[in-house]
Each structure stands twice: as C-alpha cells, then as structure tokens.
mmCIF file of C-alpha atoms in Angstrom:
data_model
loop_
_atom_site.group_PDB
_atom_site.id
_atom_site.type_symbol
_atom_site.label_atom_id
_atom_site.label_comp_id
_atom_site.label_asym_id
_atom_site.label_seq_id
_atom_site.Cartn_x
_atom_site.Cartn_y
_atom_site.Cartn_z
ATOM 1 C CA MET A 1 106.380 63.978 175.176
ATOM 2 C CA LYS A 2 104.597 66.286 172.487
ATOM 3 C CA LYS A 3 105.404 65.692 168.980
ATOM 4 C CA ALA A 4 107.078 69.082 168.639
ATOM 5 C CA GLU A 5 109.404 68.323 171.442
ATOM 6 C CA TYR A 6 110.367 65.071 170.102
ATOM 7 C CA ASN A 7 110.992 66.388 166.701
ATOM 8 C CA LYS A 8 113.235 69.098 168.256
ATOM 9 C CA LYS A 9 115.224 66.364 170.358
ATOM 10 C CA TRP A 10 115.543 63.940 167.141
ATOM 11 C CA CYS A 11 116.922 66.866 165.225
ATOM 12 C CA LYS A 12 119.388 67.824 167.905
ATOM 13 C CA ASP A 13 120.439 63.995 168.229
ATOM 14 C CA ASN A 14 120.758 63.398 164.502
ATOM 15 C CA LYS A 15 122.725 66.491 163.364
ATOM 16 C CA GLU A 16 125.153 64.154 161.262
ATOM 17 C CA TYR A 17 122.142 62.981 159.474
ATOM 18 C CA TYR A 18 121.270 66.427 158.196
ATOM 19 C CA ARG A 19 124.965 67.417 157.677
ATOM 20 C CA LEU A 20 125.574 64.175 155.341
ATOM 21 C CA ARG A 21 122.293 64.748 153.586
ATOM 22 C CA GLY A 22 123.274 68.224 152.733
ATOM 23 C CA ILE A 23 126.800 66.962 151.483
ATOM 24 C CA GLU A 24 125.055 64.474 149.097
ATOM 25 C CA ASN A 25 122.845 67.096 147.808
ATOM 26 C CA ARG A 26 125.670 69.448 146.976
ATOM 27 C CA LYS A 27 127.416 66.593 144.934
ATOM 28 C CA LYS A 28 124.404 66.491 142.476
ATOM 29 C CA PRO A 29 125.110 68.238 139.149
ATOM 30 C CA GLU A 30 121.502 69.642 139.010
ATOM 31 C CA TYR A 31 122.018 71.064 142.499
ATOM 32 C CA VAL A 32 125.229 72.704 141.412
ATOM 33 C CA LYS A 33 123.792 74.113 138.276
ATOM 34 C CA LYS A 34 120.724 75.534 140.040
ATOM 35 C CA GLN A 35 123.071 77.130 142.701
ATOM 36 C CA MET A 36 125.355 78.761 140.177
ATOM 37 C CA ILE A 37 122.549 80.186 138.198
ATOM 38 C CA TYR A 38 121.064 81.659 141.461
ATOM 39 C CA LYS A 39 124.264 83.172 142.196
ATOM 40 C CA TRP A 40 124.480 84.764 138.804
ATOM 41 C CA LYS A 41 121.201 86.315 139.143
ATOM 42 C CA GLN A 42 121.972 87.735 142.551
ATOM 43 C CA ARG A 43 124.771 89.363 141.099
ATOM 44 C CA GLY A 44 122.949 90.965 138.363
ATOM 45 C CA VAL A 45 123.491 88.880 135.419
ATOM 46 C CA ILE A 46 120.704 89.309 132.739
ATOM 47 C CA SER A 47 119.900 86.401 130.331
ATOM 48 C CA GLU A 48 116.848 85.070 128.573
ATOM 49 C CA ASP A 49 118.204 81.558 128.843
ATOM 50 C CA PHE A 50 120.264 80.696 131.734
ATOM 51 C CA GLU A 51 120.436 76.842 130.786
ATOM 52 C CA SER A 52 122.370 77.668 127.559
ATOM 53 C CA LEU A 53 124.593 80.193 129.554
ATOM 54 C CA TYR A 54 125.409 77.488 131.979
ATOM 55 C CA ASP A 55 126.127 75.023 129.273
ATOM 56 C CA LEU A 56 128.404 77.696 127.578
ATOM 57 C CA TYR A 57 130.272 78.421 130.864
ATOM 58 C CA ILE A 58 130.744 74.754 131.688
ATOM 59 C CA ASN A 59 132.058 73.939 128.244
ATOM 60 C CA THR A 60 134.508 76.818 127.971
ATOM 61 C CA ASP A 61 138.182 75.800 128.595
ATOM 62 C CA ASP A 62 140.090 79.071 127.496
ATOM 63 C CA CYS A 63 139.708 82.743 128.543
ATOM 64 C CA VAL A 64 138.137 84.630 125.678
ATOM 65 C CA ASN A 65 140.428 87.658 126.564
ATOM 66 C CA CYS A 66 144.068 86.019 126.830
ATOM 67 C CA GLY A 67 143.514 82.589 125.786
ATOM 68 C CA ILE A 68 144.886 80.987 128.879
ATOM 69 C CA GLN A 69 143.552 77.482 129.928
ATOM 70 C CA LEU A 70 141.066 77.874 132.592
ATOM 71 C CA ASN A 71 141.155 75.673 135.832
ATOM 72 C CA GLN A 72 140.718 75.815 139.503
ATOM 73 C CA ASP A 73 143.904 77.999 140.419
ATOM 74 C CA THR A 74 143.282 81.236 141.945
ATOM 75 C CA SER A 75 144.250 83.344 138.990
ATOM 76 C CA THR A 76 143.055 81.117 136.184
ATOM 77 C CA LYS A 77 139.868 80.260 137.683
ATOM 78 C CA LYS A 78 136.699 80.594 135.391
ATOM 79 C CA GLN A 79 134.721 83.589 135.825
ATOM 80 C CA LEU A 80 131.374 84.635 134.267
ATOM 81 C CA HIS A 81 132.153 88.337 133.041
ATOM 82 C CA HIS A 82 129.099 90.580 132.712
ATOM 83 C CA ASN A 83 128.423 94.454 132.328
ATOM 84 C CA HIS A 84 127.438 95.616 135.849
ATOM 85 C CA THR A 85 125.531 98.413 134.345
ATOM 86 C CA THR A 86 123.354 96.620 131.772
ATOM 87 C CA GLY A 87 123.785 93.157 133.290
ATOM 88 C CA LEU A 88 124.560 91.541 130.128
ATOM 89 C CA PHE A 89 126.781 88.610 129.757
ATOM 90 C CA GLU A 90 130.202 89.457 127.957
ATOM 91 C CA GLY A 91 132.130 86.230 128.051
ATOM 92 C CA VAL A 92 133.816 83.409 130.175
ATOM 93 C CA VAL A 93 137.154 84.722 131.299
ATOM 94 C CA CYS A 94 139.990 84.227 133.754
ATOM 95 C CA ARG A 95 139.933 85.992 137.187
ATOM 96 C CA VAL A 96 142.860 88.158 136.039
ATOM 97 C CA CYS A 97 140.979 89.461 133.038
ATOM 98 C CA ASN A 98 137.942 89.784 134.960
ATOM 99 C CA VAL A 99 139.598 92.117 137.559
ATOM 100 C CA LEU A 100 141.588 94.166 135.170
ATOM 101 C CA GLU A 101 138.387 94.618 132.758
ATOM 102 C CA GLY A 102 136.646 96.108 136.179
ATOM 103 C CA GLN A 103 139.488 98.266 137.011
ATOM 104 C CA ALA A 104 139.657 99.720 133.392
ATOM 105 C CA ARG A 105 135.925 100.487 133.484
ATOM 106 C CA ARG A 106 136.432 102.159 136.700
ATOM 107 C CA GLY A 107 139.442 104.082 135.873
ATOM 108 C CA LEU A 108 142.048 105.278 138.204
ATOM 109 C CA ASN A 109 139.824 107.414 140.353
ATOM 110 C CA GLY A 110 137.272 104.848 141.225
ATOM 111 C CA GLN A 111 134.464 106.114 139.121
ATOM 112 C CA PHE A 112 132.644 103.782 136.984
ATOM 113 C CA LYS A 113 133.042 104.165 133.105
ATOM 114 C CA PRO A 114 130.524 102.838 130.733
ATOM 115 C CA SER A 115 131.594 99.993 128.583
ATOM 116 C CA LYS A 116 132.631 100.328 125.041
#
C-alpha cells in the first residue's frame, strides 16, 4: 500500500481523533480570541490595535447605549458595534441597540444614512 493510500485510510478510520482535536482547540482562549478578531476583520471593523479592542470587548459588562447587563441571552448578547461606512469601532452594545442603530441609519426606506 502506498503512503498516500495509507494516510487516506487512516484519516477515514480516525475521524473521531480529528473531531476531538478540533474541539480541544476551540476551547483554548487564544484560539477564541484569534477567531473573533478574524470575524471582526471580515465584517469590516478597522482598528490599529485589535488586541486592546478584544480586551475592551471581553471586559465590558454593560451596554454603552442602554446600560443593560450583557450576557448570552438573545436580546442582551454582547455585540461589537461599528460604522459600516468607515469601519470604525463605536462601542460594545447589546443586540437590540445594535439592530436599532442600524435601522436608524438606514431609515425607513432602507437607504443608508451617514452616521452623526
């Protein structure tokens, strides 16, 4: 059996090994941080220091708009609010405030309004 065939068979027979390995990596704080920063960049957030932005995000407990305590519930889940035109960070808010701010900027007709 050629090495490539052996490796293919080994991977197929050991899917559980790779699944568990992936789960263990996702539990590491450094991996979580890296993934979160990657997602922010993909969504257009611009920052000179993503490390300090991440620290601010993690250490924020209350919404900067309404003051509600942030947790993992659907409506009070922590969100990184940014301006979609400039990409600049505007604050850590709850999901409700983030959605309302986006609707206010777009206006009733769906057109985007520039931020204040």
